[in-house]
GROMACS .gro file of C-alpha atoms in nm:
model
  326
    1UNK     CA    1  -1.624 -14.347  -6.604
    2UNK     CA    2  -1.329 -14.568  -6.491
    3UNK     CA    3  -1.166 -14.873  -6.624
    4UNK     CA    4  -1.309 -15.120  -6.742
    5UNK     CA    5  -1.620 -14.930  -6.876
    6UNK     CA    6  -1.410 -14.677  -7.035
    7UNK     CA    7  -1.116 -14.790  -7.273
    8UNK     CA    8  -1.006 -14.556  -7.479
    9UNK     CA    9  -0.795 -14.870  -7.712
   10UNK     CA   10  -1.140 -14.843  -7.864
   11UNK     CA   11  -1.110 -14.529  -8.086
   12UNK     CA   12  -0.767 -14.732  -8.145
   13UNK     CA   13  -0.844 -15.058  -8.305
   14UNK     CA   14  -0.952 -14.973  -8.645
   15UNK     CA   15  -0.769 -14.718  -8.900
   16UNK     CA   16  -1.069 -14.595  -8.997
   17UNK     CA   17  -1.178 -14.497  -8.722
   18UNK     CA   18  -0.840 -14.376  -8.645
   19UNK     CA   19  -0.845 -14.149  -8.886
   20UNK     CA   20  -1.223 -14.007  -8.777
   21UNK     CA   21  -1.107 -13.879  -8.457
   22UNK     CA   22  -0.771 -13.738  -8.598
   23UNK     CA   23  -0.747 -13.392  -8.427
   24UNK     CA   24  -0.451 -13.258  -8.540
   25UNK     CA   25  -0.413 -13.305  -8.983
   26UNK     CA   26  -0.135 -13.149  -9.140
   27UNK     CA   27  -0.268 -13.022  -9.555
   28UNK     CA   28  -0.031 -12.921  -9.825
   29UNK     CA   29  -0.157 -12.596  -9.773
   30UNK     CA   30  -0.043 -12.541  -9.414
   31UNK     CA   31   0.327 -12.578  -9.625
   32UNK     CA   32   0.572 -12.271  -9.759
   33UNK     CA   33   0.902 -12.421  -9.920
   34UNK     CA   34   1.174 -12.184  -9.897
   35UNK     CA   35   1.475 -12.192 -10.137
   36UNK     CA   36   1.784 -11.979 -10.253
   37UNK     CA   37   1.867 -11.828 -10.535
   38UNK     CA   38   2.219 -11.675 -10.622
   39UNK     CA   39   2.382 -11.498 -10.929
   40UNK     CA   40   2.512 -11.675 -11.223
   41UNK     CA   41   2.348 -11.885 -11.542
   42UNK     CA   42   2.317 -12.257 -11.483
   43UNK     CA   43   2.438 -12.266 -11.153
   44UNK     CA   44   2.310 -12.555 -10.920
   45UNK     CA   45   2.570 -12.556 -10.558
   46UNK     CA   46   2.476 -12.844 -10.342
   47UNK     CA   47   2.420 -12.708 -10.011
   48UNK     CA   48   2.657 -12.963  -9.821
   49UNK     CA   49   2.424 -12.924  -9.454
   50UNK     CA   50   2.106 -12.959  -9.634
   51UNK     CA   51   2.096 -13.263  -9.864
   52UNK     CA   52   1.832 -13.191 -10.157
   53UNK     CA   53   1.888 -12.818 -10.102
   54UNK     CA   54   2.069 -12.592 -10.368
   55UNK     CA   55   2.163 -12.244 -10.431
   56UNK     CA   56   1.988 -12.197 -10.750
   57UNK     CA   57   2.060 -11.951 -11.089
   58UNK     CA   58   1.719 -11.799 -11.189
   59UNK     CA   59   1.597 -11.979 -11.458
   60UNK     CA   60   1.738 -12.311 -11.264
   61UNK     CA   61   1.487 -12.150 -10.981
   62UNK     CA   62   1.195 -12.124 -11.204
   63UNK     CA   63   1.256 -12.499 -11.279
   64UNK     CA   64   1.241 -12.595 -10.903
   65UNK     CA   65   0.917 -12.385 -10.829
   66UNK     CA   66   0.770 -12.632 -11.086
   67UNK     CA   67   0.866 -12.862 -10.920
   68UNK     CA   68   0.726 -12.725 -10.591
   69UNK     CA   69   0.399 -12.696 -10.738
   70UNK     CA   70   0.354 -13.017 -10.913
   71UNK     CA   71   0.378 -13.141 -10.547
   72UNK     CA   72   0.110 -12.904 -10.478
   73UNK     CA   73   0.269 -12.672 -10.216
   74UNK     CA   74   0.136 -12.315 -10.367
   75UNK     CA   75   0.370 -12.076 -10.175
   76UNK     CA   76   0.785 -12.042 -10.185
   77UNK     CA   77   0.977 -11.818  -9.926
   78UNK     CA   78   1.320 -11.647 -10.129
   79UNK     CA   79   1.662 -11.608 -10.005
   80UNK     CA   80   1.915 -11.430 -10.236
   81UNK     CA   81   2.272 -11.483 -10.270
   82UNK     CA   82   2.408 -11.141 -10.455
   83UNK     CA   83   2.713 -11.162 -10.663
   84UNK     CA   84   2.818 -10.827 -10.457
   85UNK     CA   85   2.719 -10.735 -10.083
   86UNK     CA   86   2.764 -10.363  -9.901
   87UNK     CA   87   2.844 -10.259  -9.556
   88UNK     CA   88   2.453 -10.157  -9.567
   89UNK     CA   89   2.304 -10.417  -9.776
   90UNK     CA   90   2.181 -10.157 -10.027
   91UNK     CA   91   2.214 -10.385 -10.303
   92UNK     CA   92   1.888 -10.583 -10.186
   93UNK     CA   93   1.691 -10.238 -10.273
   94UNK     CA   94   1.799 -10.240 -10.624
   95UNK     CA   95   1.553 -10.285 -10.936
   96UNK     CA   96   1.750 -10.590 -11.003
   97UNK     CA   97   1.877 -10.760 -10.734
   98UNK     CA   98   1.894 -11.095 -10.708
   99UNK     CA   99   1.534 -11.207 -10.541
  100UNK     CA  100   1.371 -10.900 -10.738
  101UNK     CA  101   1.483 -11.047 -11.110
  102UNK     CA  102   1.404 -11.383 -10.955
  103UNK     CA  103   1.017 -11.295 -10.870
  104UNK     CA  104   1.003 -11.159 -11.178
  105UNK     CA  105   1.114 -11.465 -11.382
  106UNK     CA  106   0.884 -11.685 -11.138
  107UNK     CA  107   0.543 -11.460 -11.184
  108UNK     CA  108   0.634 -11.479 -11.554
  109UNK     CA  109   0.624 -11.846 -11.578
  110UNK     CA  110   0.367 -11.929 -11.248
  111UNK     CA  111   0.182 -11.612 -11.211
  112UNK     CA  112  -0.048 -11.802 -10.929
  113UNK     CA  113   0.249 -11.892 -10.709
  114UNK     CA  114   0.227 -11.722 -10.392
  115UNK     CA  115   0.592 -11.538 -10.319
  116UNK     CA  116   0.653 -11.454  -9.950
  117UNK     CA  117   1.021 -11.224 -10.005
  118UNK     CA  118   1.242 -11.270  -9.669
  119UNK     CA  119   1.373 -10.871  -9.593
  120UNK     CA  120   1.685 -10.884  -9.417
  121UNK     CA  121   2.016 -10.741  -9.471
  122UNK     CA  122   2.275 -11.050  -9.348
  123UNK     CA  123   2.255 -11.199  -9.708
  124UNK     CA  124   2.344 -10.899  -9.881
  125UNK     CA  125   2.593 -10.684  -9.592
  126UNK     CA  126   3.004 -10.743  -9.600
  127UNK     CA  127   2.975 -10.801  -9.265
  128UNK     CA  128   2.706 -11.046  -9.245
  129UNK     CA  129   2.525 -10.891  -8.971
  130UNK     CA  130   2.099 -10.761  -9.053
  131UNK     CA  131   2.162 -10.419  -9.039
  132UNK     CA  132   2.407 -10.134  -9.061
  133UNK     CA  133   2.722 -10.117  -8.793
  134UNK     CA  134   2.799  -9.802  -8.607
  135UNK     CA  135   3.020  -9.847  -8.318
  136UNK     CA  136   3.059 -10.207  -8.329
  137UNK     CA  137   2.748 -10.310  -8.339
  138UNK     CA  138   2.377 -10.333  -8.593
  139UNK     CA  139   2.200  -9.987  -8.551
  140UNK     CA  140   1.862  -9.993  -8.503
  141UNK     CA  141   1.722  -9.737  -8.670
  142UNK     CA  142   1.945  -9.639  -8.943
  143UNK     CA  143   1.839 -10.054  -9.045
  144UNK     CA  144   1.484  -9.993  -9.063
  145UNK     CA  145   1.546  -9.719  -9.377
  146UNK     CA  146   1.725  -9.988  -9.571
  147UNK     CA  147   1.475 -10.248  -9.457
  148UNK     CA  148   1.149 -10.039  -9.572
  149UNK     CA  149   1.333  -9.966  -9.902
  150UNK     CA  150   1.403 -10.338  -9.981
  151UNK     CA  151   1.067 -10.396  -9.873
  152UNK     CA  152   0.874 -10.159 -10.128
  153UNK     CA  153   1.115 -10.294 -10.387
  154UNK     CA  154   1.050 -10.696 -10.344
  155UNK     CA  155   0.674 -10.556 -10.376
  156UNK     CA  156   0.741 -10.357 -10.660
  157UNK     CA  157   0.910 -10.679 -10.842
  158UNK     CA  158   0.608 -10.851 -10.757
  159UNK     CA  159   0.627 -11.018 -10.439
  160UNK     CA  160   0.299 -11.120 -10.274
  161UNK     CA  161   0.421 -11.079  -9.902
  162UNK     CA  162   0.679 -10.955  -9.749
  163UNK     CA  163   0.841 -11.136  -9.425
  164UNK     CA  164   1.115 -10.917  -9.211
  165UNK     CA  165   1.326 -11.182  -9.035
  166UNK     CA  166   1.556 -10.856  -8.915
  167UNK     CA  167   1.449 -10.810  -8.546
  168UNK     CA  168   1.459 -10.449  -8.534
  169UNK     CA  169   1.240 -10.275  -8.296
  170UNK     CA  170   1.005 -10.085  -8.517
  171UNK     CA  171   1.075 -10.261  -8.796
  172UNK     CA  172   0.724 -10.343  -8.894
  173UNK     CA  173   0.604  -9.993  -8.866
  174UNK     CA  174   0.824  -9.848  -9.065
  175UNK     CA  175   0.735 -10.134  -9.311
  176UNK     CA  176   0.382 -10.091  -9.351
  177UNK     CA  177   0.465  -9.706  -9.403
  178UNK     CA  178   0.686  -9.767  -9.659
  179UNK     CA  179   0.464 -10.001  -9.845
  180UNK     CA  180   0.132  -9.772  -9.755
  181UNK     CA  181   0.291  -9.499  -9.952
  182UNK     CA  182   0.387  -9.714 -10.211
  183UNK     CA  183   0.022  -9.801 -10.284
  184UNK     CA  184   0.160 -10.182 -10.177
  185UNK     CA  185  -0.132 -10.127  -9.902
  186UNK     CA  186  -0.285 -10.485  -9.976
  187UNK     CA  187   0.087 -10.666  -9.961
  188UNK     CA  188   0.076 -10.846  -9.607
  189UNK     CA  189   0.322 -10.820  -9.371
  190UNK     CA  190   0.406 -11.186  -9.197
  191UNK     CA  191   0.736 -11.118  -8.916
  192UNK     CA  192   0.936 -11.272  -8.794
  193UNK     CA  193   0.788 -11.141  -8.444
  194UNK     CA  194   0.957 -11.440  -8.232
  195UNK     CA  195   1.329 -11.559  -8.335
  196UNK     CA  196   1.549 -11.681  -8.092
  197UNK     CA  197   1.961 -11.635  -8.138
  198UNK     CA  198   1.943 -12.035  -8.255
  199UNK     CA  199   2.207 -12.288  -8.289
  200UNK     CA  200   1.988 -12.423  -8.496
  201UNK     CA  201   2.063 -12.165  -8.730
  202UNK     CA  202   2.397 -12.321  -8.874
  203UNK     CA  203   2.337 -12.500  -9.236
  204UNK     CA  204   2.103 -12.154  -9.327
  205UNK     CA  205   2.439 -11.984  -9.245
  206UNK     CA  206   2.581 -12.187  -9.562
  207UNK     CA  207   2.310 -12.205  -9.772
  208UNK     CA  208   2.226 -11.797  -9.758
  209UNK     CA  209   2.644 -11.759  -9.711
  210UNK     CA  210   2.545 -11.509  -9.436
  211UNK     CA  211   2.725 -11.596  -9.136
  212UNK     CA  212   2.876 -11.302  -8.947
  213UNK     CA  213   3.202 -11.229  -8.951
  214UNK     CA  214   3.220 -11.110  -8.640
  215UNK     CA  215   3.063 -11.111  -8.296
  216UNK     CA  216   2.685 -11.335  -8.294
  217UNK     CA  217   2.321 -11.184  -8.319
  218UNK     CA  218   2.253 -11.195  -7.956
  219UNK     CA  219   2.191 -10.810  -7.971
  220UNK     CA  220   1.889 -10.870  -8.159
  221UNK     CA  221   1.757 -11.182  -8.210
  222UNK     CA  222   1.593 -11.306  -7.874
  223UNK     CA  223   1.771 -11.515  -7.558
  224UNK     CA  224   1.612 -11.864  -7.617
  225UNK     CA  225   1.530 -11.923  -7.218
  226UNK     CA  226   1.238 -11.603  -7.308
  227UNK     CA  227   0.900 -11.697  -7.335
  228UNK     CA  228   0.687 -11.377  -7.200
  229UNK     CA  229   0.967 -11.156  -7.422
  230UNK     CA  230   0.813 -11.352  -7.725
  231UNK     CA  231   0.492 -11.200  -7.634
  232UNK     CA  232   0.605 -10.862  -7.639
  233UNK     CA  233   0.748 -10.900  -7.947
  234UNK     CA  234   0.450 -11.054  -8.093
  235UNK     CA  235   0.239 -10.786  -7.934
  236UNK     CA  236   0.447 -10.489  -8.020
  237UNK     CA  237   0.462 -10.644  -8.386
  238UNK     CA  238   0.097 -10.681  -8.429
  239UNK     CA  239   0.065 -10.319  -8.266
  240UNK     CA  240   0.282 -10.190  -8.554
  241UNK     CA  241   0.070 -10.367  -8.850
  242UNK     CA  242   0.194 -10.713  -8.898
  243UNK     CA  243  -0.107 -10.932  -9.080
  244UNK     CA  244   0.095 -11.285  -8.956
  245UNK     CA  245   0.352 -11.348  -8.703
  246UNK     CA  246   0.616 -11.595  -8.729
  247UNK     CA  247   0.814 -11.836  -8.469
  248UNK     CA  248   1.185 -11.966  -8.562
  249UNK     CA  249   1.285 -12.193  -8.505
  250UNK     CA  250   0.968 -12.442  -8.438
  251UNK     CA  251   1.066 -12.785  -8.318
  252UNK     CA  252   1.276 -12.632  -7.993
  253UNK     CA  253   0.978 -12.331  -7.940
  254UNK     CA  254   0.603 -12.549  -7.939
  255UNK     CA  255   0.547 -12.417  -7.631
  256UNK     CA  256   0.620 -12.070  -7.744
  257UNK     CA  257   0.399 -12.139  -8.032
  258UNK     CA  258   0.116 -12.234  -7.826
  259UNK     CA  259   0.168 -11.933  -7.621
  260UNK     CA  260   0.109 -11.739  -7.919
  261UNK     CA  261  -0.177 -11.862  -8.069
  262UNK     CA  262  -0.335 -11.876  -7.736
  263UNK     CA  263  -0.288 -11.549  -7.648
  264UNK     CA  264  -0.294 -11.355  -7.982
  265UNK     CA  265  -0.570 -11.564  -8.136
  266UNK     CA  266  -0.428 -11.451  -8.548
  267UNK     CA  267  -0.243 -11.661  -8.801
  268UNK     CA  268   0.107 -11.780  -8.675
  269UNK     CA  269   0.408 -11.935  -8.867
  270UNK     CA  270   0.631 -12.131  -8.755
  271UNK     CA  271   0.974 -12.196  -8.914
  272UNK     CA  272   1.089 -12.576  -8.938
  273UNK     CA  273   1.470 -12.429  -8.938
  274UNK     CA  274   1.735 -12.590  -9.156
  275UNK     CA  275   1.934 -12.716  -8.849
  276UNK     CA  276   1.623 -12.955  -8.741
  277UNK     CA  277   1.586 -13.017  -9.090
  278UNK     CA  278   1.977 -13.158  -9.147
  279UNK     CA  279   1.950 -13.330  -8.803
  280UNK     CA  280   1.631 -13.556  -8.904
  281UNK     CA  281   1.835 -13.593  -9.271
  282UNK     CA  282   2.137 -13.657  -9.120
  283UNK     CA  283   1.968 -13.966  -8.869
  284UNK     CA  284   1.802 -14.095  -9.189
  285UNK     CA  285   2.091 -14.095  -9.375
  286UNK     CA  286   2.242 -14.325  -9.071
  287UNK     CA  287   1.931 -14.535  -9.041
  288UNK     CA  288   1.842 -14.439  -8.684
  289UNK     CA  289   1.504 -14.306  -8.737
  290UNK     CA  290   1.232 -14.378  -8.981
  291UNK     CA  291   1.317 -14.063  -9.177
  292UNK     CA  292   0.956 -13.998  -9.345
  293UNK     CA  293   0.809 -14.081  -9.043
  294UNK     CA  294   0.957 -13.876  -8.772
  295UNK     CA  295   0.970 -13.564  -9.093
  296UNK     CA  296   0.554 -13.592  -9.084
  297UNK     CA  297   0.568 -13.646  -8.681
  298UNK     CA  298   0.738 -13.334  -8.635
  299UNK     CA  299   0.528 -13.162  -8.875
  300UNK     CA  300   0.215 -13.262  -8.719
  301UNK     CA  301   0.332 -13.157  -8.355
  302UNK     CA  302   0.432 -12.801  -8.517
  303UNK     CA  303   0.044 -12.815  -8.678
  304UNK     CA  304  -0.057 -12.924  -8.306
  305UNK     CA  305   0.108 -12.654  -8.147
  306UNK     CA  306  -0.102 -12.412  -8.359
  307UNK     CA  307   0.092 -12.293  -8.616
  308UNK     CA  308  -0.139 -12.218  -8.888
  309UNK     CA  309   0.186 -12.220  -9.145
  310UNK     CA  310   0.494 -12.441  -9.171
  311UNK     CA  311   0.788 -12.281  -9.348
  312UNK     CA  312   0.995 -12.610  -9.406
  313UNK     CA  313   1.260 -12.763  -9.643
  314UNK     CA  314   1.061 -13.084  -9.627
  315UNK     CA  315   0.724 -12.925  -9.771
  316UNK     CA  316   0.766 -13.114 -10.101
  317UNK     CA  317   0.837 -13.464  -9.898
  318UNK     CA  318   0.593 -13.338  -9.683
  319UNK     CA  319   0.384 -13.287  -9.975
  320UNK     CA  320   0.415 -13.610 -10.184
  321UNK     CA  321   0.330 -13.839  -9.860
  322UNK     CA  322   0.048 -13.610  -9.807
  323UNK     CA  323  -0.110 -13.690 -10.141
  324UNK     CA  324  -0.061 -14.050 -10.147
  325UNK     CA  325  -0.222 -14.059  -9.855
  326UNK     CA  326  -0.565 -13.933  -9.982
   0.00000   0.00000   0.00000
């Protein structure tokens, strides 16, 4: 019916009410807070793009998954900072690299925390590229050998997912092989099935100290005008064994989200990126935006876009506001 029989100002007027016909309500357990651990005993670096963000020494780690769960966020995503890097990133397959001794020291202390392990190579290569370089630029398959390696390793150390954020055609596959024949067969596989060559990218490239040192990622990680190339990649990653697929960045790529969930119908992640992050920091620093406000507004319209999972650095903000609130 038309105006004035129907006035939808009615569902409006009273909070209660409001809060009835909420359709879209973001829960601390939609929320995965990822951090970064590096090398070292008592080491706490400010990372200088992301205020309230640190690399973090091991035990100084365990302190801030604590922390994390006390807020009541119940999963962590792990970035390592080695104290040495290769031209292959073989050091991330090692017994005890830096994110394998770090799961370890986290299960010991929080056994129920739920550890998703990032696989990729740009932390750990000289280079700073995700793979290995023949001819100028990140081969392909040569990559994926390193990549199942590191995989069956993180699981080995304890991890409870594993998350390639590589891009490599295949790389799934090869993967869920690896980890198969590993007996890892119940560790999920969540990929990174959908990231774009970002700007958004650039305080991660700080934090993680993984910026290239030559050339960009263009090669591999996906033009951002590509929407129906998402779906491929989403396709040919679910194809190959993925249990969760993942969008990065999120606030830029809703509709790509959508698209996604839509289509696909399984769980999606999205990745709240460290460059939106640092922008909606930055503005609240400056006092042009309501900085918890627009944090939970963007949250929600990532939630509304159907991601099933936010990765984000403002989970435990996120969190706190979230339990007031009930």
């Amino acid at each position: 019916m038309a105006f004035p029989q129907t006035r939808l100002r009615r569902l409006r007027y009273n909070s209660v009410l409001r809060d009835m016909v909420t359709e879209t309500k973001l829960s601390v357990d939609d929320l995965i807070m990822p951090l970064f651990v590096c090398a070292g005993t008592n080491v706490k670096n400010p990372i200088s793009s992301m205020p309230g963000n640190y690399q973090l020494s091991v035990e100084l780690l365990v302190e801030e998954c604590k922390k994390v769960v006390a807020a009541g966020v119940r999963a962590v995503l792990l970035f390592g900072i080695p104290a040495e890097k290769d031209e292959h990133g073989l050091v991330a397959c090692q017994h005890n690299s830096i994110v394998q001794t770090a799961i370890r020291a986290i299960k010991k202390e929080l056994p129920n925390l739920y550890i998703v392990a990032d696989v990729c190579n740009c932390e750990y290569t000289t280079h700073g590229h995700c793979g290995t370089i023949i001819d100028g630029d990140v081969d392909n398959d040569s990559t994926l050998v390193t990549l199942a390696k590191q995989s069956v390793s993180l699981a080995e150390a304890g991890a409870d997912m594993i998350a390639p954020s590589d891009m490599m055609d295949g790389r799934v596959g090869s993967i869920r092989k690896a980890l198969d024949e590993a007996h890892f067969e119940k560790i999920p596989i969540m990929s990174y099935a959908a990231k774009y060559a970002s700007g958004f990218y650039g305080p991660f490239r700080e934090a993680a100290e993984s910026a290239p040192k030559f050339g960009n990622r263009a090669t591999y990680q996906m033009n951002p005008a590509n929407s129906n190339e998402a779906m491929r990649e989403v396709a040919a990653d679910i194809e190959e064994g993925a249990d969760l697929v993942m969008v990065k960045p999120a606030l830029s790529y809703l509709d790509v989200i959508y698209r996604v969930k839509t289509e696909f119908n399984m769980p999606v992640a999205a990745y709240n990126v460290s460059g939106e992050f640092s922008m909606v920091k930055a503005a609240g620093a400056n006092g042009w935006i309501d900085e918890a406000r627009v944090m939970m507004e963007i949250l929600t319209s990532i939630k509304r876009a159907g991601a099933d999972i936010i990765i984000t650095y403002h989970a435990v903000d996120a969190a706190n506001i979230i339990n007031a609130m009930k």
